[in-house]
CSV table of C-alpha atoms in Angstrom, one decimal:
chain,number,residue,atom,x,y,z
A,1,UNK,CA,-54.4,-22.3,105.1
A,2,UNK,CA,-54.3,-22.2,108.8
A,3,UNK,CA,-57.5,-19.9,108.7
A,4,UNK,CA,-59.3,-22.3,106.7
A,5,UNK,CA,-58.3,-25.2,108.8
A,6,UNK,CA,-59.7,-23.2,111.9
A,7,UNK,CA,-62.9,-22.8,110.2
A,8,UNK,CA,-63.2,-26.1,109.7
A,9,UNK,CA,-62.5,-27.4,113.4
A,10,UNK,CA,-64.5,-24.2,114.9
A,11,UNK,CA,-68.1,-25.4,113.3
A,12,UNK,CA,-70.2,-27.4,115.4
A,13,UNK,CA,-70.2,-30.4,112.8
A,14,UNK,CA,-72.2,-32.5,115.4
A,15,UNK,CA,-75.3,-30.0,114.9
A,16,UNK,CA,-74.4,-29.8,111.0
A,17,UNK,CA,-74.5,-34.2,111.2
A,18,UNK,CA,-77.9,-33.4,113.5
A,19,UNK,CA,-79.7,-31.2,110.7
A,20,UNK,CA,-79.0,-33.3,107.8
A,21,UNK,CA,-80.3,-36.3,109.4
A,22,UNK,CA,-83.8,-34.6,109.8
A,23,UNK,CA,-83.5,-32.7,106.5
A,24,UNK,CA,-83.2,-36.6,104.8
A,25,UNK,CA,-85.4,-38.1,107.1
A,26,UNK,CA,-88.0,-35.4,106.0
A,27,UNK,CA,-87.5,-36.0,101.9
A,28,UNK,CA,-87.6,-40.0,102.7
A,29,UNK,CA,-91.1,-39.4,104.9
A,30,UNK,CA,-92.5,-36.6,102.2
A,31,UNK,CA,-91.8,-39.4,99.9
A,32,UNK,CA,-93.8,-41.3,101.6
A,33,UNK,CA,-97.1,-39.0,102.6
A,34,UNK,CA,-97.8,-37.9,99.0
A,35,UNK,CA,-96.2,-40.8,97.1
A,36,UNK,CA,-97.4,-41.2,92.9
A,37,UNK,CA,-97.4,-44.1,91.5
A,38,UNK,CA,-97.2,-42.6,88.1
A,39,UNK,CA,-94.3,-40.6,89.8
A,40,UNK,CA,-92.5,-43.4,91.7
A,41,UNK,CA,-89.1,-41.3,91.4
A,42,UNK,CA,-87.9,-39.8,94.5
A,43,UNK,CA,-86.3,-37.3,92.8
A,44,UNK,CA,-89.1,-36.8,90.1
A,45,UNK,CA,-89.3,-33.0,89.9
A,46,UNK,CA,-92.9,-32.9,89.5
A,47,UNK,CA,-93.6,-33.9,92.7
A,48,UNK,CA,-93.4,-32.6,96.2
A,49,UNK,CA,-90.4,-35.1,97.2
A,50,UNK,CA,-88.7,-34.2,93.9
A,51,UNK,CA,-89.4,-30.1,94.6
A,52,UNK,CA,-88.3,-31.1,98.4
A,53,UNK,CA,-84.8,-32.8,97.1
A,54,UNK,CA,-84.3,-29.3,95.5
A,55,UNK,CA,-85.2,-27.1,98.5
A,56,UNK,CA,-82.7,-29.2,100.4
A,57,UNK,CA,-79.8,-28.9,97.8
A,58,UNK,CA,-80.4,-24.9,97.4
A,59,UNK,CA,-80.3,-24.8,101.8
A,60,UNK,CA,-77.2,-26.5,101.6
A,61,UNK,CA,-75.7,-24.3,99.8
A,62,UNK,CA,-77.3,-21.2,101.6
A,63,UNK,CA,-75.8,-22.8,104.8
A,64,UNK,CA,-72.0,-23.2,103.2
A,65,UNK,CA,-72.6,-19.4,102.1
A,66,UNK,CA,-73.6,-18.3,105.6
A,67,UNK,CA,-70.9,-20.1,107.0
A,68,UNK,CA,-68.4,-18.2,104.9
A,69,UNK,CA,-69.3,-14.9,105.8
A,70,UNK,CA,-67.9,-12.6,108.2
A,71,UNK,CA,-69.6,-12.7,111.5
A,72,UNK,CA,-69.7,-8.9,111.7
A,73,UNK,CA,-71.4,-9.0,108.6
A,74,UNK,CA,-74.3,-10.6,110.1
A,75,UNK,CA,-74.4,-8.4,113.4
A,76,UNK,CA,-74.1,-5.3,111.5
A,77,UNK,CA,-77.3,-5.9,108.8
A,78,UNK,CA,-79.2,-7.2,111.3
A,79,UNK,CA,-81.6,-4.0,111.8
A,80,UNK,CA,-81.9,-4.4,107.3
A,81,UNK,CA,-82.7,-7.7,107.8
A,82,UNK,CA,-85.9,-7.0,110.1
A,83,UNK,CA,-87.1,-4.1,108.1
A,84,UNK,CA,-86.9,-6.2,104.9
A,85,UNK,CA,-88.7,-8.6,106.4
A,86,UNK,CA,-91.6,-6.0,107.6
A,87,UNK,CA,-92.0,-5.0,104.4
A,88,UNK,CA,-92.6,-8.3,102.8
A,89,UNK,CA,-95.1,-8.8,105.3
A,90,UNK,CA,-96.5,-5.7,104.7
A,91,UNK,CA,-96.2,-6.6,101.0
A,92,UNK,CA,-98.3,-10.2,101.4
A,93,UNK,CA,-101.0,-8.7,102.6
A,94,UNK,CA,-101.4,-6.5,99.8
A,95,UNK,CA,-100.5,-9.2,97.0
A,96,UNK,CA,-100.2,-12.3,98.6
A,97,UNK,CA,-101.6,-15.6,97.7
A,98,UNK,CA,-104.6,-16.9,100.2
A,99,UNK,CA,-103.6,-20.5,100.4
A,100,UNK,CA,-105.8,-22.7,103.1
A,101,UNK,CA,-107.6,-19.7,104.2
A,102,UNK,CA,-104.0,-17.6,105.2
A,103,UNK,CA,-102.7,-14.7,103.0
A,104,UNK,CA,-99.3,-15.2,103.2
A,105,UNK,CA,-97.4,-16.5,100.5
A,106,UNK,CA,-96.0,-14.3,97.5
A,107,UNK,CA,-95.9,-16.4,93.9
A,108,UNK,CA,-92.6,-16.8,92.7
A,109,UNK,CA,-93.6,-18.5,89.3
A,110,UNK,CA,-92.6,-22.3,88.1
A,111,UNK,CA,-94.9,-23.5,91.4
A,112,UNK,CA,-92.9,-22.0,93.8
A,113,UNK,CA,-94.0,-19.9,96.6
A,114,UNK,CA,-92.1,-17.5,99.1
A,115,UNK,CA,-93.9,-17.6,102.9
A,116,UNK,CA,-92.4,-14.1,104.4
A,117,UNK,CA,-93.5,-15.0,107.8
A,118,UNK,CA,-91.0,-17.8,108.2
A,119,UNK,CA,-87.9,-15.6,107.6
A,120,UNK,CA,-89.2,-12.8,110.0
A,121,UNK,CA,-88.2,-15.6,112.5
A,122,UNK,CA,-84.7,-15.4,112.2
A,123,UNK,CA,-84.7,-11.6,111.4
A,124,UNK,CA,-86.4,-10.5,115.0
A,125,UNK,CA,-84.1,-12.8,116.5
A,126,UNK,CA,-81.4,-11.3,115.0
A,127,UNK,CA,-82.8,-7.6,115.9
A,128,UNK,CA,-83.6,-8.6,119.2
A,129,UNK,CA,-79.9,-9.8,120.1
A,130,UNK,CA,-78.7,-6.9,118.8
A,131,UNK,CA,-80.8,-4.6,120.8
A,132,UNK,CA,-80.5,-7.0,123.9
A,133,UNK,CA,-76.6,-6.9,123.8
A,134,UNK,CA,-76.6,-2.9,123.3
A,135,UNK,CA,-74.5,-1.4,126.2
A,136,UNK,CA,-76.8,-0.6,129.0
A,137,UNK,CA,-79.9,-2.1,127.7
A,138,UNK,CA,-81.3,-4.5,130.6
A,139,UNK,CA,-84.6,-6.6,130.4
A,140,UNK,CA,-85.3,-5.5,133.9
A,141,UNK,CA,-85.3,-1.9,132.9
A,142,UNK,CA,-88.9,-0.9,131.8
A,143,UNK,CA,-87.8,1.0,129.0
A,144,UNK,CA,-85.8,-1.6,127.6
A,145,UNK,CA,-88.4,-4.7,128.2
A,146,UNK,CA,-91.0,-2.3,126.3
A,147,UNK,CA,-88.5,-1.9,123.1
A,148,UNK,CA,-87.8,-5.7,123.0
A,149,UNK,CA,-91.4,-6.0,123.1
A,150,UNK,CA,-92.1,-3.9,120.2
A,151,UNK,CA,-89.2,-5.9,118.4
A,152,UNK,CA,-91.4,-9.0,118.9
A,153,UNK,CA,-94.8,-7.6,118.5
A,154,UNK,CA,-94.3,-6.1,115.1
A,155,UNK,CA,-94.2,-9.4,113.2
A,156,UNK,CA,-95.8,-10.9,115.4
A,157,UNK,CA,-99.5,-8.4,114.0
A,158,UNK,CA,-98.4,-8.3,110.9
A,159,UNK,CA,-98.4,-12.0,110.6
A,160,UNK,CA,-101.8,-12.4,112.5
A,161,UNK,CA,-103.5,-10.2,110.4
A,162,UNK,CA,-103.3,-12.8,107.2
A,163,UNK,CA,-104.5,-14.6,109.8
A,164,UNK,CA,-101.2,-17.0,110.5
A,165,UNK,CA,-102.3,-18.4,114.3
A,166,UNK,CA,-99.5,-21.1,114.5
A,167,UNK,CA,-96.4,-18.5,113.1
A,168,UNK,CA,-98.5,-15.7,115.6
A,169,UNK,CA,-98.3,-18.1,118.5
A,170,UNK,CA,-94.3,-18.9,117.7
A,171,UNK,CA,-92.8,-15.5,118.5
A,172,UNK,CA,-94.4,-15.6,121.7
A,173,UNK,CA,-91.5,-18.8,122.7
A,174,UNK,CA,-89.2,-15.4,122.8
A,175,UNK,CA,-90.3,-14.5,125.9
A,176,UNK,CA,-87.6,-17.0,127.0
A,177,UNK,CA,-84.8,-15.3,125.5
A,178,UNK,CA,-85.9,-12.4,127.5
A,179,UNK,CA,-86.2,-14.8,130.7
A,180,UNK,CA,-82.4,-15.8,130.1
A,181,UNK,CA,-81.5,-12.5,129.7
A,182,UNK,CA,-82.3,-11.3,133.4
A,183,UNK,CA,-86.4,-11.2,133.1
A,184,UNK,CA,-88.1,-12.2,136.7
A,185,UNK,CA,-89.2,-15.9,136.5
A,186,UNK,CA,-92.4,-14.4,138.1
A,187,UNK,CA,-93.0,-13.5,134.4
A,188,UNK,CA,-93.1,-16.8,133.3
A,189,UNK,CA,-95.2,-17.7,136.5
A,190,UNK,CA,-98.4,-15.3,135.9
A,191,UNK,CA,-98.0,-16.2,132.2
A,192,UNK,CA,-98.6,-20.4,133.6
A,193,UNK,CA,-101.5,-19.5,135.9
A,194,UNK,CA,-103.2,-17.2,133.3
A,195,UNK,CA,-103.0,-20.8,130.6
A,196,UNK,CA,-104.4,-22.9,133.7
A,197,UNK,CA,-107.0,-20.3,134.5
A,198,UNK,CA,-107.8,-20.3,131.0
A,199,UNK,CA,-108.4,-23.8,130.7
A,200,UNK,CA,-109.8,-24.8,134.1
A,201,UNK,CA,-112.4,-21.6,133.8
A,202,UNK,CA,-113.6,-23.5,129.9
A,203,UNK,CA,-113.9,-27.2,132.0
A,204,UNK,CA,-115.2,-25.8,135.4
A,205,UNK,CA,-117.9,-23.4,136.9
A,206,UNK,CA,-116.5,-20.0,138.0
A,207,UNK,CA,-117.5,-20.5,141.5
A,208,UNK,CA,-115.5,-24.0,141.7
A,209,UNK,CA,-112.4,-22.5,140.7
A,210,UNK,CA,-112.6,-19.8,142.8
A,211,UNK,CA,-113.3,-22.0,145.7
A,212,UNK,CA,-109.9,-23.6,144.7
A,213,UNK,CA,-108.0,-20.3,144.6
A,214,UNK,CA,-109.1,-19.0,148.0
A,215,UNK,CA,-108.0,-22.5,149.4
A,216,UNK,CA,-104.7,-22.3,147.6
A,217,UNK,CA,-104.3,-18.2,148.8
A,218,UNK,CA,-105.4,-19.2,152.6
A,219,UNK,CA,-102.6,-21.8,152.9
A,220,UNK,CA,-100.0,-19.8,151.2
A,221,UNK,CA,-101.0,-16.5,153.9
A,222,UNK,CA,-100.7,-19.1,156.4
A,223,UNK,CA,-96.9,-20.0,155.3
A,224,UNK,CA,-95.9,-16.4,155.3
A,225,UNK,CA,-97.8,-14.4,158.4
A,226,UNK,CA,-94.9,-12.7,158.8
A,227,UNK,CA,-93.7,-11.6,155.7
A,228,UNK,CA,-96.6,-8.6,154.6
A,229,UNK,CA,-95.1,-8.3,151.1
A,230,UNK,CA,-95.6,-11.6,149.8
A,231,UNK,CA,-99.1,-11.5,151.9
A,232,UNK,CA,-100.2,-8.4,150.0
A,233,UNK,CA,-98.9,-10.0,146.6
A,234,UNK,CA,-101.1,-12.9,147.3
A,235,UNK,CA,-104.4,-11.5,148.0
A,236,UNK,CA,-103.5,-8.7,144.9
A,237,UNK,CA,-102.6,-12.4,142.9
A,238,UNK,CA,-106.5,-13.6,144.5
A,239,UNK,CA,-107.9,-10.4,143.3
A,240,UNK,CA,-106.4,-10.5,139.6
A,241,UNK,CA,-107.3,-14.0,139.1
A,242,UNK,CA,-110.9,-14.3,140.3
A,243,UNK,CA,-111.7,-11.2,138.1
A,244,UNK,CA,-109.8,-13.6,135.2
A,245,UNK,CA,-112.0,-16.5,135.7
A,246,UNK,CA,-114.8,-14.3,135.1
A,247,UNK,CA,-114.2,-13.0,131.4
A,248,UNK,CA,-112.8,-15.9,130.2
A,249,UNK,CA,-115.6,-17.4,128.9
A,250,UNK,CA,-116.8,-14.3,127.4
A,251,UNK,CA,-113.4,-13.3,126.2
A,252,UNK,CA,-113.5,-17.0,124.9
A,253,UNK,CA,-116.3,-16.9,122.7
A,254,UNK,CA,-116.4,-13.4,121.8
A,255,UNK,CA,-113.0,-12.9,120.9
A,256,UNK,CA,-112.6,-16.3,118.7
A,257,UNK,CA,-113.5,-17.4,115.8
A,258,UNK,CA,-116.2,-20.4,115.9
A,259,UNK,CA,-113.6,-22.8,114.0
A,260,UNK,CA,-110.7,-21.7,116.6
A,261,UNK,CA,-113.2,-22.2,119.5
A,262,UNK,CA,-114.2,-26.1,117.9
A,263,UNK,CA,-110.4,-27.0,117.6
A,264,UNK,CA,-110.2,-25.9,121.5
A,265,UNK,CA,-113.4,-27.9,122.3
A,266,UNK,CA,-112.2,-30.8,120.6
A,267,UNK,CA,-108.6,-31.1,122.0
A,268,UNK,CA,-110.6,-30.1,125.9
A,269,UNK,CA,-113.1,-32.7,125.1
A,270,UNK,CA,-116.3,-30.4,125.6
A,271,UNK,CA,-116.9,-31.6,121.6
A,272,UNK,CA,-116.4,-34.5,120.0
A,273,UNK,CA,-116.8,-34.1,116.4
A,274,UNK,CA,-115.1,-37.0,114.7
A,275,UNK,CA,-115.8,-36.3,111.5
A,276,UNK,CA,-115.9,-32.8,111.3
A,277,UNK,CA,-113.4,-31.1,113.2
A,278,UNK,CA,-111.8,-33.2,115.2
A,279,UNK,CA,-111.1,-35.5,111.9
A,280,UNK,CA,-107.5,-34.5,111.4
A,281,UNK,CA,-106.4,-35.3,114.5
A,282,UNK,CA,-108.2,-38.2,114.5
A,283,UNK,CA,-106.7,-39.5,111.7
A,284,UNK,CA,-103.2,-38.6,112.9
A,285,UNK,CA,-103.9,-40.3,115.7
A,286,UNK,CA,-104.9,-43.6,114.5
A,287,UNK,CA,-102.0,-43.5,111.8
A,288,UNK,CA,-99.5,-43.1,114.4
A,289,UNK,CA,-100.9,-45.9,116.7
A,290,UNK,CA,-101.3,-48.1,113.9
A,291,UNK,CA,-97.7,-48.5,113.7
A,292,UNK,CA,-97.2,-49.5,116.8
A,293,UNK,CA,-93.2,-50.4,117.8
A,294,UNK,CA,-91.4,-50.7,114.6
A,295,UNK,CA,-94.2,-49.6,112.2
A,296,UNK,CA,-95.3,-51.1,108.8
A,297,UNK,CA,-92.3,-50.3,106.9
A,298,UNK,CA,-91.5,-47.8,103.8
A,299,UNK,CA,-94.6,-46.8,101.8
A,300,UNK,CA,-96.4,-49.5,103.4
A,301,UNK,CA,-99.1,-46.7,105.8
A,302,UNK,CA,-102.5,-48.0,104.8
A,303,UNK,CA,-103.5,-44.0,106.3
A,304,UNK,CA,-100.4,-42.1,104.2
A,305,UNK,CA,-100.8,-44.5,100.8
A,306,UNK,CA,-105.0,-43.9,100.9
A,307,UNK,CA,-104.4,-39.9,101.9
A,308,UNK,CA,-106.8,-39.9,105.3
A,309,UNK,CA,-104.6,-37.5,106.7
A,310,UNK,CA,-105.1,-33.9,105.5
A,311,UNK,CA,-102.2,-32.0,104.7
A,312,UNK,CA,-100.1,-35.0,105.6
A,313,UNK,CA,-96.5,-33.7,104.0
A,314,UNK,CA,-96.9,-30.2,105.8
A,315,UNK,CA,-98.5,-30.1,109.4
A,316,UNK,CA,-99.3,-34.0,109.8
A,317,UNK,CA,-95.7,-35.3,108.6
A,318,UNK,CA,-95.4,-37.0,112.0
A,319,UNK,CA,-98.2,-39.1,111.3
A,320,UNK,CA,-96.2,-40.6,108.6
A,321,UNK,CA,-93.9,-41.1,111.2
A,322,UNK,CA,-95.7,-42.6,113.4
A,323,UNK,CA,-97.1,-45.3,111.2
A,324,UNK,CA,-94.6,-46.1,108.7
A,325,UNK,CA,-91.4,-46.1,111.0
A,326,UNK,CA,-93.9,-47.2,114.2
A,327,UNK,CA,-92.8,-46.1,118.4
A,328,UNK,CA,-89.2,-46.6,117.2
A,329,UNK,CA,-88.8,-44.3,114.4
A,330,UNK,CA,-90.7,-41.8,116.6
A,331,UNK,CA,-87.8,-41.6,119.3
A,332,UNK,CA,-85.4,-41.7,116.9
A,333,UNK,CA,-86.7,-38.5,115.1
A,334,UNK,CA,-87.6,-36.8,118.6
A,335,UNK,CA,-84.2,-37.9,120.1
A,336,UNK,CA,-83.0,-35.8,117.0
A,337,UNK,CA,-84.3,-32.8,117.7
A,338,UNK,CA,-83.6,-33.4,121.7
A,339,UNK,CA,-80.0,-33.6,121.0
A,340,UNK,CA,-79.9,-30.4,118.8
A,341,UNK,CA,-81.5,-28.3,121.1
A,342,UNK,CA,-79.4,-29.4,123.9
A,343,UNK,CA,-76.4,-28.7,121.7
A,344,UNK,CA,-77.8,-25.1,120.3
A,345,UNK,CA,-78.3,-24.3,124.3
A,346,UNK,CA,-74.7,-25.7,124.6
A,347,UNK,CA,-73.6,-23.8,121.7
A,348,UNK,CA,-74.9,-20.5,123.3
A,349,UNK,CA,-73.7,-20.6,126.5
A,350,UNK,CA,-69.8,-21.3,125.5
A,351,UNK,CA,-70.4,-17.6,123.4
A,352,UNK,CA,-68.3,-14.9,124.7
A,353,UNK,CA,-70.7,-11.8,122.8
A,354,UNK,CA,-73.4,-11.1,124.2
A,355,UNK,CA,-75.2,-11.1,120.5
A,356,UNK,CA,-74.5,-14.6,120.1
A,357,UNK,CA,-75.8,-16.0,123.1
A,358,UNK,CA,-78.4,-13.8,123.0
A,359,UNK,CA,-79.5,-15.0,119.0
A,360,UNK,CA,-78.7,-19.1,120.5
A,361,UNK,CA,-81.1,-18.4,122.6
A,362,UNK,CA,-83.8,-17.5,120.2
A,363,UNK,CA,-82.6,-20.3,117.7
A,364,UNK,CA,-83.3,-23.0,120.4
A,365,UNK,CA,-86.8,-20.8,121.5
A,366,UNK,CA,-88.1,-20.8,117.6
A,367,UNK,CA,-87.0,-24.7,117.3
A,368,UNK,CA,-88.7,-25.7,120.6
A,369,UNK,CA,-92.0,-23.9,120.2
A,370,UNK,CA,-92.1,-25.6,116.4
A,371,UNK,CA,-91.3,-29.1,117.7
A,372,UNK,CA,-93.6,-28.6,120.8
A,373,UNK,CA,-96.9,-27.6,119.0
A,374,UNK,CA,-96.3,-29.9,115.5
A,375,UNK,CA,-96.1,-32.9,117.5
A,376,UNK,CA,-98.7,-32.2,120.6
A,377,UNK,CA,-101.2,-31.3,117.8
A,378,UNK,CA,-100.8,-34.4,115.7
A,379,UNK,CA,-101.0,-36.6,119.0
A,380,UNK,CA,-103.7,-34.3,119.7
A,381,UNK,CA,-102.6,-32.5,122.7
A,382,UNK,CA,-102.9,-28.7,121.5
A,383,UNK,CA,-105.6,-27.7,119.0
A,384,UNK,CA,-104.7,-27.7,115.0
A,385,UNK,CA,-102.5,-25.0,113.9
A,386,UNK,CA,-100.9,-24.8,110.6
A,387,UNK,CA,-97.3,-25.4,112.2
A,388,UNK,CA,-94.5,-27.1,109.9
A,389,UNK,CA,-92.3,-29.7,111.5
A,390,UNK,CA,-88.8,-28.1,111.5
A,391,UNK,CA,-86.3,-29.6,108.5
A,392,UNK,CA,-88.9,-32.4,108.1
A,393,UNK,CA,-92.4,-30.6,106.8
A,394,UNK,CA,-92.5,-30.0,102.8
A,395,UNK,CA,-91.5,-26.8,101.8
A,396,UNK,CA,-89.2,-24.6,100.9
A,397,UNK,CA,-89.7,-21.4,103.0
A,398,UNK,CA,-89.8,-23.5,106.0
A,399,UNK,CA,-86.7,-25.2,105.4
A,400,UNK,CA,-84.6,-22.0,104.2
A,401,UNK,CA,-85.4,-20.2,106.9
A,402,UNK,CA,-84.8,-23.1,109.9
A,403,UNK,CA,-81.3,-23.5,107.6
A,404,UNK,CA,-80.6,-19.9,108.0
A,405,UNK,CA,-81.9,-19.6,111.5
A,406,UNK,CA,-79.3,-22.6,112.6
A,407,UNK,CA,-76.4,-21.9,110.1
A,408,UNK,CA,-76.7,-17.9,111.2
A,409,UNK,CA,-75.7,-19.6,114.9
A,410,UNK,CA,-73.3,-22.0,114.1
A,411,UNK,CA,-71.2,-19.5,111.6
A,412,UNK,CA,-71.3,-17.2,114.9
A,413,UNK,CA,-70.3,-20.1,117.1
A,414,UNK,CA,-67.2,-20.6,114.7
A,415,UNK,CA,-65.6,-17.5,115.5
A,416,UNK,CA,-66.4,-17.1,119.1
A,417,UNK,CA,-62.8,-17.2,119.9
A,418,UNK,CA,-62.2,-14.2,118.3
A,419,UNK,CA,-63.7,-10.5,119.1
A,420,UNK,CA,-66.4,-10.3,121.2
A,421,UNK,CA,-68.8,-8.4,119.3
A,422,UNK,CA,-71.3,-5.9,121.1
């Protein structure tokens, strides 16, 4: 009894309260996007917000079970986990289902679909704690960075070869487990010039930019005359970057795809298609500022009821959002997710095991880069990515695997007080 009463205490109910208020916010807005009149039922099974009801029962219950199993359970499965995972991506691309142009779903029957990518999220973030918190593996050792590389990196081309950009671009937000874990911040440094370059080199002649640099270079040499390392490192920095600017553009439209290269355009505003590419966003756009401060109430979105948005239950939930629930609703939801990644980084830094921290970290890396991108694309501030909103978006893979990424965490967190696993 006194076990039992522990576990209770030990969870982090605060980030349990947290996820169910997105998981219902998400039914009441899916509701909303595709909403039949012929199927007025919320919990109509034949509809997406009926299927969505369900996928939120069955995570529930794939939470409680996480919770109640032994925490060395997890750590020790955690290398099956990943290769399990492999293999069903290796697996989709063989039989998968090509839905929206991306082969990456496997048919379960009865209309339900299983999207392997989203579970090799939690998977390398489990692997890549347990390597991380091996005894004498350190980021900063080259051997080590190159392994937990490969960890990442694995999905990471199986999942861009369905093509899946936005899932592709995801694991990339692990570099900042790796960051936390004793990588130089000079990493995360060259990684923001090289996106600055990238964009300044598409909006800007060469020659312009590289005026900039050598003024930037000249006046850093000038702060540091006397210190010959950091001198040499900036004109090596100079060197590097110049030679950048200069295949960007080829890089740019060589190694794209014309559609990827219009969404770019259209987000930089080199194009302005309107009705062509830029016409999701657009939509989005004017559906969340047509709701203004308190928006136009409950399946009242002139933009959701008449279906301007494409894909509005999935990628372009926020949209609903935006125009049904208005400025308000909008800071409620992103509060929300605010709160529970301050209290997953709060949750991972009271860990004594390594593991756990290390997997906290990745759980509040997956959640940020999904909030980030979903949101900036549908106010269009990052091109459009197939992206699902995290415990809000319809569907079921999305939602299990967010469920077991968080509950995974917060069934370590209740036991921190006891061993401190490797």
């Amino acid at each position: 009894m006194n076990n039992q009463r522990s576990f209770f205490f030990n969870v982090d109910w605060i980030a349990v309260l947290i996820y169910l208020a997105l998981c219902v916010i998400g039914w009441f807005n899916i509701h909303a996007a595709v909403y039949d009149e012929t199927h007025p039922h919320i919990l109509d099974l034949e509809t997406e917000y009926g299927k969505q009801f369900v996928y939120i029962i069955s995570a529930l219950i794939l939470g409680g079970v996480i919770l109640l199993l032994e925490s060395r359970f997890i750590t020790a499965l955690a290398p099956a986990f990943y290769i399990v995972t492999v293999l069903l991506l290796l697996l989709v691309l063989v039989i998968g289902r090509n839905v929206g142009g991306n082969q990456a779903w496997i048919d379960l029957g009865a209309g339900f679909r299983l999207q392997p990518s989203e579970f090799a999220k939690f998977a390398t973030c489990l692997l890549l704690a347990r390597y991380l918190s091996s005894t004498n593996v350190k980021v900063t050792d080259p051997k080590s960075f190159l392994i937990a590389g490969a960890i990442i990196f694995l999905p990471m081309l199986l999942i861009k070869l369905q093509p899946d950009d936005g899932s592709t671009l995801v694991f990339c937000s692990l570099i900042l487990v790796l960051y936390r874990e004793g990588l130089s911040v000079y990493f995360l440094v060259v990684t923001a010039l090289i996106a600055t370059l990238f964009v300044l080199s598409l909006l800007y002649s060469a020659w312009a930019i590289i005026i900039g640099l050598v003024a930037v270079a000249v006046l850093l040499l000038l702060m540091a005359r006397r210190n010959r390392k950091f001198s040499l490192g900036v004109i090596i920095g100079l060197i590097l970057s110049i030679g950048f600017v200069f295949v960007v553009k080829p890089l740019y439209y060589n190694g794209l795809k014309p559609h990827q290269r219009a969404r770019i355009d259209e987000v930089l505003g080199l194009n302005n298609d309107k009705r062509g590419v830029g016409y999701n966003q657009n939509q989005s756009k004017i559906a969340i500022g047509s709701g203004r401060v308190w928006g136009k109430g409950y399946l009242q979105g002139t933009q959701t009821k008449y279906s301007f948005v494409p894909a509005q239950s999935t990628d372009f939930i926020f949209c609903t959002v935006g125009e049904e629930w208005g400025f308000a609703g909008s800071v409620v939801v992103l509060g929300l997710y605010l709160f529970l990644l301050l209290r997953i980084v709060l949750i991972a830094e009271r860990q004594r095991a390594p593991f756990s921290r290390i997997y906290g970290y990745g759980v509040a890396s997956i959640l940020f880069c999904h909030v980030l991108i979903n949101i900036a694309m549908a106010i269009g501030y990052m091109p459009v990515i197939g992206i699902p909103l995290p415990f809000i978006s319809y569907g079921g893979s999305s939602l299990w695997s967010f469920t077991i990424l968080l509950f995974i965490l917060l069934k370590l967190d209740s036991n921190r007080m006891g061993l401190v696993y490797a």
